[in-house]
Coordinates of C-alpha atoms in Angstrom, one line a residue:
X1 CA -25.4 14.2 47.8
X2 CA -22.3 12.0 47.1
X3 CA -21.7 11.0 43.5
X4 CA -22.3 7.4 42.5
X5 CA -19.0 5.7 41.9
X6 CA -18.4 3.4 38.8
X7 CA -15.1 1.5 38.6
X8 CA -14.0 -0.1 35.4
X9 CA -11.3 -2.7 35.4
X10 CA -9.6 -2.8 32.0
X11 CA -9.5 -0.5 29.1
X12 CA -8.9 -0.9 25.3
X13 CA -12.2 -1.7 23.6
X14 CA -14.8 -2.8 26.2
X15 CA -13.6 -0.8 29.2
X16 CA -13.3 2.5 27.5
X17 CA -16.5 2.0 25.6
X18 CA -18.3 1.2 28.9
X19 CA -16.9 4.2 30.7
X20 CA -17.7 6.6 27.9
X21 CA -21.3 5.3 27.5
X22 CA -21.9 5.4 31.3
X23 CA -20.7 9.0 31.4
X24 CA -22.9 10.1 28.5
X25 CA -25.9 8.5 30.2
X26 CA -25.1 9.8 33.6
X27 CA -22.7 12.8 33.6
X28 CA -22.8 12.9 37.4
X29 CA -21.1 9.6 37.8
X30 CA -17.6 9.4 39.3
X31 CA -15.8 7.0 36.9
X32 CA -12.4 5.5 37.4
X33 CA -10.7 3.2 34.9
X34 CA -7.8 1.0 36.0
X35 CA -5.6 -0.8 33.4
X36 CA -2.3 -2.7 33.7
X37 CA -1.3 -1.4 30.2
X38 CA 0.5 1.7 29.3
X39 CA -1.8 2.4 26.3
X40 CA -5.5 2.4 27.0
X41 CA -7.5 2.8 23.8
X42 CA -6.0 1.4 20.7
X43 CA -6.9 -0.4 17.5
X44 CA -5.8 -3.9 18.4
X45 CA -7.0 -5.4 15.2
X46 CA -4.7 -3.0 13.3
X47 CA -1.5 -4.2 14.9
X48 CA -0.4 -6.6 12.1
X49 CA -0.8 -3.7 9.6
X50 CA 1.4 -1.5 11.8
X51 CA 4.3 -4.0 11.9
X52 CA 3.9 -4.4 8.1
X53 CA 4.1 -0.7 7.5
X54 CA 0.7 -0.4 6.0
X55 CA -0.1 1.8 9.0
X56 CA 2.8 4.2 9.1
X57 CA 2.8 5.9 12.5
X58 CA 2.1 4.6 16.0
X59 CA -0.3 7.5 16.6
X60 CA -2.6 6.2 13.9
X61 CA -3.5 3.1 16.0
X62 CA -3.7 5.0 19.3
X63 CA -7.4 6.0 19.6
X64 CA -7.5 8.1 22.8
X65 CA -5.2 9.0 25.7
X66 CA -5.9 9.2 29.4
X67 CA -5.8 13.0 29.1
X68 CA -8.5 12.9 26.4
X69 CA -10.8 11.0 28.8
X70 CA -10.0 13.3 31.7
X71 CA -10.3 16.6 29.9
X72 CA -13.2 15.8 27.5
X73 CA -15.3 13.6 29.7
X74 CA -14.2 13.8 33.3
X75 CA -13.2 10.2 33.4
X76 CA -10.1 9.3 35.5
X77 CA -7.9 6.7 33.8
X78 CA -5.1 5.1 35.7
X79 CA -2.6 3.4 33.4
X80 CA -0.1 0.8 34.7
X81 CA -2.4 0.1 37.7
X82 CA -3.5 -3.4 38.4
X83 CA -6.6 -4.4 40.4
X84 CA -5.4 -7.1 42.7
X85 CA -8.6 -7.9 44.4
X86 CA -12.3 -7.2 44.4
X87 CA -13.8 -6.9 47.9
X88 CA -17.4 -7.8 47.2
X89 CA -18.8 -7.4 50.7
X90 CA -17.3 -3.9 51.2
X91 CA -17.7 -2.9 47.5
X92 CA -14.0 -1.9 47.1
X93 CA -11.2 -2.7 44.7
X94 CA -7.6 -3.1 45.8
X95 CA -5.3 -1.5 43.3
X96 CA -1.5 -1.6 42.9
X97 CA 0.4 1.2 41.1
X98 CA 2.8 -0.9 39.1
X99 CA 5.4 1.9 38.8
X100 CA 5.6 2.8 42.5
X101 CA 4.3 -0.3 44.2
X102 CA 1.8 1.7 46.2
X103 CA -1.5 -0.1 47.0
X104 CA -4.8 1.8 47.5
X105 CA -8.5 1.0 48.0
X106 CA -11.2 2.5 45.8
X107 CA -14.9 2.1 46.6
X108 CA -17.5 1.5 44.0
X109 CA -21.3 1.4 43.7
X110 CA -21.1 -0.3 40.3
X111 CA -18.2 -2.3 38.9
X112 CA -17.5 -3.3 35.3
X113 CA -14.9 -6.0 34.6
X114 CA -13.3 -5.6 31.2
X115 CA -10.0 -7.4 31.7
X116 CA -9.8 -8.8 28.2
X117 CA -7.8 -11.8 27.2
X118 CA -4.1 -12.8 27.1
X119 CA -2.2 -14.7 24.4
X120 CA -1.5 -18.3 25.1
X121 CA 2.2 -19.0 25.6
X122 CA 2.8 -22.7 25.8
X123 CA 5.5 -24.1 28.1
X124 CA 7.7 -25.2 25.2
X125 CA 11.5 -25.8 25.3
X126 CA 13.4 -22.5 25.2
X127 CA 10.2 -20.4 25.0
X128 CA 12.1 -17.6 26.8
X129 CA 14.5 -17.0 23.9
X130 CA 14.7 -13.4 22.6
X131 CA 12.7 -12.6 19.4
X132 CA 9.8 -14.9 20.3
X133 CA 6.8 -12.7 20.5
X134 CA 3.0 -12.5 20.9
X135 CA 1.1 -9.8 19.1
X136 CA -1.7 -8.5 21.4
X137 CA -0.7 -5.0 22.6
X138 CA 0.8 -1.8 21.3
X139 CA 4.0 -2.6 23.2
X140 CA 4.2 -5.9 21.4
X141 CA 3.8 -4.2 18.0
X142 CA 6.4 -1.5 18.8
X143 CA 9.0 -4.1 19.8
X144 CA 8.3 -6.3 16.7
X145 CA 8.4 -3.3 14.3
X146 CA 11.7 -2.0 15.8
X147 CA 13.3 -5.4 15.2
X148 CA 12.0 -5.6 11.6
X149 CA 13.2 -2.1 11.0
X150 CA 16.7 -3.1 12.1
X151 CA 17.0 -5.4 9.1
X152 CA 18.1 -8.3 11.2
X153 CA 15.1 -10.5 10.3
X154 CA 15.2 -12.5 7.1
X155 CA 13.1 -15.6 8.1
X156 CA 10.1 -15.7 10.4
X157 CA 7.8 -18.4 11.7
X158 CA 4.2 -17.7 12.7
X159 CA 2.8 -20.4 15.0
X160 CA -0.9 -20.6 14.4
X161 CA -3.1 -20.1 11.3
X162 CA -5.9 -18.0 12.8
X163 CA -6.8 -14.5 11.8
X164 CA -4.1 -12.6 13.6
X165 CA -1.5 -15.2 12.6
X166 CA -2.4 -15.0 8.9
X167 CA -2.6 -11.2 8.9
X168 CA 0.8 -11.1 10.5
X169 CA 2.2 -13.5 7.9
X170 CA 0.8 -11.4 5.1
X171 CA 2.4 -8.2 6.5
X172 CA 5.8 -9.9 7.2
X173 CA 5.7 -11.0 3.6
X174 CA 5.1 -7.5 2.4
X175 CA 8.3 -6.5 4.2
X176 CA 10.3 -9.1 2.3
X177 CA 10.6 -11.6 5.1
X178 CA 10.5 -15.4 4.3
X179 CA 7.5 -16.6 6.2
X180 CA 6.4 -20.1 7.4
X181 CA 3.1 -20.7 9.1
X182 CA 2.8 -23.8 11.4
X183 CA -0.7 -24.9 12.2
X184 CA -1.7 -27.8 14.3
X185 CA -5.1 -28.3 12.7
X186 CA -5.5 -29.8 9.2
X187 CA -5.9 -26.4 7.5
X188 CA -5.5 -22.7 8.3
X189 CA -8.6 -20.7 9.4
X190 CA -9.8 -23.5 11.7
X191 CA -13.3 -21.9 12.3
X192 CA -14.0 -22.2 8.5
X193 CA -15.0 -25.4 6.7
X194 CA -12.3 -27.2 4.7
X195 CA -13.1 -26.2 1.2
X196 CA -13.2 -22.5 2.0
X197 CA -10.1 -22.7 4.2
X198 CA -8.1 -24.6 1.5
X199 CA -9.0 -22.0 -1.1
X200 CA -7.4 -19.4 1.1
X201 CA -4.5 -21.6 2.0
X202 CA -3.7 -22.3 -1.6
X203 CA -3.8 -18.6 -2.3
X204 CA -1.3 -17.8 0.5
X205 CA 1.0 -20.5 -0.8
X206 CA 0.8 -19.0 -4.3
X207 CA 1.8 -15.7 -2.7
X208 CA 5.0 -17.2 -1.3
X209 CA 4.0 -18.1 2.2
X210 CA 5.2 -21.6 3.4
X211 CA 2.4 -23.4 5.2
X212 CA 2.7 -26.5 7.3
X213 CA -0.6 -27.9 8.6
X214 CA -1.3 -30.8 10.9
X215 CA 2.1 -30.2 12.5
X216 CA 3.1 -29.4 16.0
X217 CA 5.7 -27.0 17.4
X218 CA 7.8 -28.8 20.0
X219 CA 10.3 -26.2 21.0
X220 CA 12.9 -23.7 19.9
X221 CA 16.7 -23.5 19.4
X222 CA 18.8 -20.4 19.9
X223 CA 22.2 -18.8 19.3
X224 CA 23.5 -16.2 21.8
X225 CA 20.1 -16.1 23.6
X226 CA 18.1 -15.4 20.4
X227 CA 15.8 -17.8 18.6
X228 CA 17.4 -19.4 15.6
X229 CA 15.1 -22.3 14.7
X230 CA 11.6 -23.7 15.5
X231 CA 11.5 -27.4 16.3
X232 CA 8.4 -29.0 14.8
X233 CA 7.0 -32.5 14.2
X234 CA 8.0 -32.0 10.5
X235 CA 11.6 -31.0 11.3
X236 CA 13.4 -27.8 12.2
X237 CA 12.7 -24.5 10.6
X238 CA 15.2 -21.6 10.6
X239 CA 13.9 -18.4 12.1
X240 CA 15.2 -15.0 13.1
X241 CA 11.8 -14.2 14.7
X242 CA 8.8 -16.2 15.9
X243 CA 5.2 -14.9 16.4
X244 CA 3.0 -17.0 18.6
X245 CA -0.6 -16.7 17.5
X246 CA -2.2 -19.8 18.9
X247 CA -5.1 -18.2 20.6
X248 CA -6.0 -16.3 23.8
X249 CA -7.5 -17.0 27.2
X250 CA -9.9 -14.8 29.1
X251 CA -8.4 -12.9 32.0
X252 CA -10.7 -13.9 34.9
X253 CA -8.4 -14.5 37.9
X254 CA -9.5 -11.4 39.8
X255 CA -13.2 -12.1 39.1
X256 CA -13.0 -15.8 40.0
X257 CA -11.3 -15.0 43.3
X258 CA -14.2 -12.6 44.1
X259 CA -16.7 -15.5 43.5
X260 CA -17.9 -14.4 40.1
X261 CA -19.0 -17.4 38.0
X262 CA -17.4 -18.4 34.8
X263 CA -18.9 -20.3 31.8
X264 CA -18.0 -21.0 28.2
X265 CA -14.2 -21.4 27.7
X266 CA -13.6 -20.1 31.3
X267 CA -15.0 -16.7 30.5
X268 CA -17.2 -14.7 32.9
X269 CA -20.8 -15.8 32.8
X270 CA -23.2 -12.9 32.1
X271 CA -26.8 -12.5 31.2
X272 CA -28.1 -10.4 28.2
X273 CA -27.6 -7.2 30.3
X274 CA -23.9 -8.1 30.9
X275 CA -24.7 -8.7 34.6
X276 CA -22.7 -11.3 36.5
X277 CA -24.0 -13.5 39.3
X278 CA -23.0 -10.8 41.9
X279 CA -25.2 -7.7 42.1
X280 CA -23.9 -4.4 40.7
X281 CA -21.0 -6.2 38.9
X282 CA -21.0 -6.4 35.1
X283 CA -18.5 -8.0 32.7
X284 CA -17.9 -7.1 29.0
X285 CA -15.4 -7.7 26.2
X286 CA -13.0 -10.6 25.8
X287 CA -13.2 -11.7 29.4
X288 CA -17.0 -12.4 29.2
X289 CA -18.9 -15.1 27.5
X290 CA -21.6 -14.6 24.8
X291 CA -24.7 -16.4 23.6
X292 CA -24.8 -17.9 20.1
X293 CA -27.8 -16.5 18.3
X294 CA -28.4 -19.7 16.3
X295 CA -28.1 -22.3 19.1
X296 CA -29.0 -20.2 22.1
X297 CA -26.0 -21.7 23.9
X298 CA -23.1 -19.9 25.7
X299 CA -20.1 -19.4 23.5
X300 CA -17.0 -17.2 23.7
X301 CA -16.1 -15.0 20.8
X302 CA -13.1 -12.7 21.7
X303 CA -13.6 -10.1 19.0
X304 CA -13.3 -6.3 18.8
X305 CA -16.8 -5.8 17.4
X306 CA -18.3 -7.8 20.2
X307 CA -16.2 -6.1 22.8
X308 CA -17.5 -2.7 21.7
X309 CA -21.1 -3.8 21.8
X310 CA -21.0 -5.5 25.2
X311 CA -19.0 -2.6 26.7
X312 CA -21.6 -0.2 25.5
X313 CA -24.4 -2.3 27.1
X314 CA -22.5 -2.7 30.4
X315 CA -21.9 1.0 30.5
X316 CA -25.5 1.9 29.8
X317 CA -26.9 -0.5 32.4
X318 CA -24.3 0.4 35.1
X319 CA -25.2 4.1 34.7
X320 CA -28.9 3.6 35.4
X321 CA -30.1 5.2 38.6
X322 CA -33.1 2.7 38.8
X323 CA -32.6 -0.8 37.6
X324 CA -35.9 -0.8 35.7
X325 CA -36.0 -3.8 33.2
X326 CA -37.7 -1.6 30.6
X327 CA -34.8 0.9 30.7
X328 CA -32.0 -1.7 30.4
X329 CA -30.1 -2.3 27.2
X330 CA -29.4 -5.9 26.2
X331 CA -27.7 -8.2 23.7
X332 CA -29.6 -11.3 22.8
X333 CA -26.5 -13.0 21.2
X334 CA -23.9 -12.9 18.5
X335 CA -23.0 -14.9 15.4
X336 CA -19.2 -14.7 15.5
X337 CA -19.3 -12.7 12.2
X338 CA -15.8 -12.1 11.0
X339 CA -13.8 -11.2 7.9
X340 CA -10.1 -11.3 7.0
X341 CA -8.1 -10.1 4.0
X342 CA -5.2 -12.3 2.9
X343 CA -3.2 -10.7 0.1
X344 CA -5.6 -10.6 -2.9
X345 CA -8.5 -12.5 -1.4
X346 CA -11.1 -12.0 1.4
X347 CA -12.6 -14.7 3.6
X348 CA -15.7 -14.1 5.8
X349 CA -17.9 -16.2 8.0
X350 CA -21.1 -15.8 10.0
X351 CA -23.2 -18.2 12.1
X352 CA -22.5 -21.9 12.3
X353 CA -20.0 -23.8 10.1
X354 CA -21.0 -27.1 8.6
X355 CA -18.9 -28.8 11.2
X356 CA -20.5 -26.9 14.0
X357 CA -24.1 -27.4 12.7
X358 CA -23.6 -31.2 12.5
X359 CA -22.1 -31.3 16.0
X360 CA -25.1 -29.4 17.3
X361 CA -27.4 -32.0 15.8
X362 CA -28.9 -30.1 12.9
X363 CA -30.0 -32.0 9.8
X364 CA -28.3 -29.7 7.2
X365 CA -27.9 -29.0 3.6
X366 CA -25.1 -27.0 2.1
X367 CA -24.2 -25.4 -1.3
X368 CA -21.1 -23.8 -2.7
X369 CA -21.8 -21.2 -5.3
X370 CA -19.4 -18.9 -7.3
X371 CA -20.5 -15.5 -8.6
X372 CA -19.2 -12.0 -9.2
X373 CA -19.2 -9.1 -6.8
X374 CA -20.2 -6.8 -9.7
X375 CA -21.8 -7.3 -13.0
X376 CA -19.7 -9.7 -15.1
X377 CA -19.1 -7.1 -17.8
X378 CA -18.2 -4.2 -15.5
X379 CA -14.4 -3.4 -15.2
X380 CA -12.9 -4.7 -12.0
X381 CA -15.4 -7.4 -11.2
X382 CA -14.0 -10.2 -9.0
X383 CA -15.1 -13.7 -8.2
X384 CA -16.4 -14.7 -4.8
X385 CA -17.6 -18.2 -3.6
X386 CA -20.5 -18.4 -1.2
X387 CA -21.2 -21.4 1.1
X388 CA -24.6 -21.6 2.7
X389 CA -25.6 -23.9 5.6
X390 CA -29.3 -24.4 6.0
X391 CA -31.5 -26.5 8.3
X392 CA -33.4 -29.0 6.1
X393 CA -36.6 -29.2 8.3
X394 CA -37.1 -25.5 9.1
X395 CA -35.1 -24.2 6.1
X396 CA -33.6 -21.5 8.3
X397 CA -30.2 -20.2 7.4
X398 CA -27.7 -21.4 10.0
X399 CA -24.5 -19.9 8.6
X400 CA -22.5 -18.8 5.6
X401 CA -18.9 -18.5 4.5
X402 CA -17.5 -16.4 1.6
X403 CA -14.1 -16.5 0.0
X404 CA -12.6 -14.9 -3.1
X405 CA -11.0 -11.8 -4.7
X406 CA -14.2 -9.8 -4.7
X407 CA -16.0 -7.9 -1.9
X408 CA -17.1 -10.3 0.8
X409 CA -18.2 -7.8 3.5
X410 CA -21.5 -6.7 2.0
X411 CA -22.8 -10.3 1.3
X412 CA -21.7 -11.7 4.7
X413 CA -23.3 -8.8 6.5
X414 CA -26.5 -9.3 4.5
X415 CA -26.6 -12.9 5.5
X416 CA -25.7 -12.1 9.1
X417 CA -28.7 -9.7 9.3
X418 CA -30.9 -12.4 7.8
X419 CA -29.8 -15.0 10.3
X420 CA -30.3 -12.6 13.2
X421 CA -33.9 -12.0 12.0
X422 CA -34.6 -15.8 11.7
X423 CA -34.8 -15.8 7.9
X424 CA -35.4 -18.9 5.9
X425 CA -33.5 -19.5 2.7
X426 CA -36.6 -18.6 0.7
X427 CA -36.5 -15.2 2.4
X428 CA -32.9 -14.8 1.5
X429 CA -33.7 -15.5 -2.1
X430 CA -36.4 -12.8 -2.2
X431 CA -34.4 -10.0 -0.6
X432 CA -34.7 -6.7 -2.5
X433 CA -31.0 -5.9 -2.6
X434 CA -29.4 -2.8 -4.3
X435 CA -28.3 -3.4 -7.9
X436 CA -26.2 -1.4 -10.3
X437 CA -23.3 -2.8 -12.4
X438 CA -20.5 -1.2 -10.3
X439 CA -21.9 -2.8 -7.1
X440 CA -23.5 -6.2 -7.8
X441 CA -24.9 -8.7 -10.3
X442 CA -28.6 -8.3 -11.1
X443 CA -29.1 -11.5 -9.1
X444 CA -26.5 -10.9 -6.3
X445 CA -24.3 -13.7 -5.1
X446 CA -26.5 -13.9 -2.0
X447 CA -29.7 -14.4 -4.0
X448 CA -27.9 -16.8 -6.4
X449 CA -26.7 -19.0 -3.6
X450 CA -30.1 -19.0 -2.0
X451 CA -31.7 -20.1 -5.3
X452 CA -29.2 -22.9 -5.8
X453 CA -30.0 -24.0 -2.2
X454 CA -33.8 -24.0 -3.0
X455 CA -33.1 -26.2 -6.1
X456 CA -31.1 -28.6 -4.0
X457 CA -33.7 -28.8 -1.2
X458 CA -36.5 -29.4 -3.6
X459 CA -34.6 -32.1 -5.5
X460 CA -34.1 -30.2 -8.7
X461 CA -30.4 -30.9 -8.6
X462 CA -28.0 -33.3 -6.9
X463 CA -24.5 -32.1 -6.1
X464 CA -21.2 -33.3 -4.7
X465 CA -18.6 -31.5 -2.7
X466 CA -15.0 -31.1 -3.8
X467 CA -13.7 -33.1 -0.9
X468 CA -15.9 -36.1 -2.0
X469 CA -14.5 -35.8 -5.5
X470 CA -11.0 -35.9 -4.1
X471 CA -11.8 -39.1 -2.2
X472 CA -13.6 -40.6 -5.2
X473 CA -10.5 -40.0 -7.4
X474 CA -8.5 -42.0 -4.9
X475 CA -10.8 -45.0 -4.7
X476 CA -11.8 -45.0 -8.4
X477 CA -15.5 -44.8 -7.7
X478 CA -16.3 -41.8 -9.8
X479 CA -16.3 -40.7 -13.4
X480 CA -15.6 -36.9 -13.9
X481 CA -17.1 -35.4 -17.0
X482 CA -15.8 -31.9 -17.7
X483 CA -18.3 -30.0 -19.9
X484 CA -16.2 -26.9 -20.6
X485 CA -14.8 -26.0 -24.0
X486 CA -11.8 -28.0 -25.1
X487 CA -9.4 -25.0 -24.7
X488 CA -10.5 -24.5 -21.1
X489 CA -10.1 -28.2 -20.3
X490 CA -6.5 -28.3 -21.6
X491 CA -5.5 -25.2 -19.5
X492 CA -6.5 -26.9 -16.2
X493 CA -8.6 -30.0 -15.4
X494 CA -9.2 -32.2 -12.5
X495 CA -7.0 -35.3 -12.8
X496 CA -8.8 -38.3 -14.5
X497 CA -11.6 -36.3 -16.0
X498 CA -13.0 -36.6 -19.5
X499 CA -14.0 -33.7 -21.7
X500 CA -17.3 -33.5 -23.6
X501 CA -18.4 -29.8 -24.1
X502 CA -22.0 -28.9 -23.2
X503 CA -23.0 -28.3 -26.8
X504 CA -21.9 -31.9 -27.7
X505 CA -23.3 -33.6 -24.6
X506 CA -26.4 -35.1 -26.2
X507 CA -24.7 -36.3 -29.4
X508 CA -21.8 -37.9 -27.5
X509 CA -23.7 -39.3 -24.6
X510 CA -22.8 -42.8 -25.7
X511 CA -19.1 -42.1 -24.9
X512 CA -19.8 -41.5 -21.3
X513 CA -18.5 -44.3 -19.0
X514 CA -21.5 -45.6 -17.0
X515 CA -19.6 -48.2 -15.1
X516 CA -18.7 -45.9 -12.2
X517 CA -20.8 -45.5 -9.2
X518 CA -21.3 -41.8 -9.8
X519 CA -20.9 -39.5 -12.8
X520 CA -19.8 -36.0 -11.7
X521 CA -20.4 -33.1 -14.1
X522 CA -17.9 -30.2 -13.9
X523 CA -17.5 -26.8 -15.4
X524 CA -16.0 -23.5 -14.3
X525 CA -18.9 -22.2 -12.1
X526 CA -21.6 -24.9 -12.1
X527 CA -24.0 -23.4 -14.6
X528 CA -23.0 -25.5 -17.6
X529 CA -22.7 -28.6 -15.5
X530 CA -26.3 -28.0 -14.3
X531 CA -27.5 -27.7 -18.0
X532 CA -25.6 -30.9 -18.8
X533 CA -27.3 -32.5 -15.7
X534 CA -30.7 -31.7 -17.1
X535 CA -29.9 -33.0 -20.6
X536 CA -28.5 -36.3 -19.3
X537 CA -31.4 -36.8 -16.9
X538 CA -33.7 -36.5 -19.9
X539 CA -31.7 -39.2 -21.6
X540 CA -32.2 -41.5 -18.7
X541 CA -28.9 -41.1 -16.8
X542 CA -29.6 -41.6 -13.0
X543 CA -26.3 -41.5 -11.2
X544 CA -25.5 -37.9 -11.9
X545 CA -24.0 -35.2 -9.6
X546 CA -22.9 -31.6 -10.2
X547 CA -19.6 -30.4 -8.6
X548 CA -20.6 -27.6 -6.3
X549 CA -18.9 -24.4 -7.3
X550 CA -17.1 -26.0 -10.3
X551 CA -13.4 -25.7 -10.8
X552 CA -13.5 -22.2 -9.3
X553 CA -14.2 -23.7 -5.9
X554 CA -12.1 -26.9 -6.2
X555 CA -9.4 -26.3 -3.6
X556 CA -7.0 -29.0 -4.7
X557 CA -4.3 -28.7 -7.2
X558 CA -5.5 -28.9 -10.9
X559 CA -3.3 -30.5 -13.5

């Protein structure tokens, strides 16, 4: 009996994962993987750290070679081979050997498309100058690092303030390069909400990275064929090297030509089994769309973690001899959970942002709560700030964001798990989480933020966001009352604020200016402001608000 044939188009994360899983499930499969790239299985997310020298050797980011697949699993991998066409009616792929130019046909019984995504390169003036790069492949990283090692780069511009752009900027700075980031949106980390993104942005500026937001790159200037300056709406910026990191597009041309439907952001439309609209053809990884677990709507999250999951599922289902629904593996959806390290801070996100939730029509409540990643008395404890987004009517957790010097991975993963299981904020507040001083506060930051949210939802406290404070300062509608100790106040304070320490608040209540529309109570974290709130409420004050997160979460410059 002739072996069943599985063809995989594309490698790296989804393609190699799909091929390996299919072979494990069905060792009799004849599996062929075709990829345009020279390197097939590598740690794409580690590329910024390779150019920065954190990862020393190229071999450390190369996961497996074609020989590994052939010798260890019996999977044939063809590098530098491009699938030019999928013949759906005859179940064949037309493949060109990019080195020799030879074209061959290969039959398939099942086909997995894992063609990934390509970096966006806008048609700007002089975009073809030397030393203008994208960072998507091992070849990109090798070329960039070779240029950096030459010592000829003193100034670099990174176009785009997303994850890869920021990680690249950090690593260039580690190498002593003067770095400027140009971001079209109002702040870096566009998927995050403003107050979280600004906290990260201010930190990067403090670390010596120049950041221009709300500005557009219009072209480039060069000398002797090499880039020398980046032209922007804010003026020209000198540059010996430019990294374009403005996003990616799914590679779907060969699929679309074959009649395979596309959906969100132009990615290939799939069901929860990774099946396309054409029988026996699957899609996985960065070329395929996803489903948002919160909204149930199609989305596109080109992420390494998602690529591995969807590749595994596609491989499992493609290897089944009988397409029995009960035997299929599936992925109901994803949350876009992500995390990034930026010098001395971490930023993480899962689920919907506040902006996304409002756009989707949810009636939401949010809180911003600082806390420690370990017990406050334990050496090495660091601050993190948690933002929760909750639906008011159902009280289900819709999303969360975390930023700060402390560990953000554990709490964001905890909240991601809770959202996946449909948890309400009251469930989050009652989780039985591990506690010991080296690992967490007795009431972890996750539980603490959930309790603050419960207080807000039940009307025990009224708060205000830092952005509203900033606006209120401009129009003069607010009175800011800082309840920290005098020494703390003189070190740093929000402009225009008045200082009355918590222990003096009742005795000096008559000094408080009641003429403003709102009185905003401020301390470092919010705890003393909440105590002041309760005391002043008892004295009859009505127009009170507590600044969420205190001065720790105030992302604007303090004076």
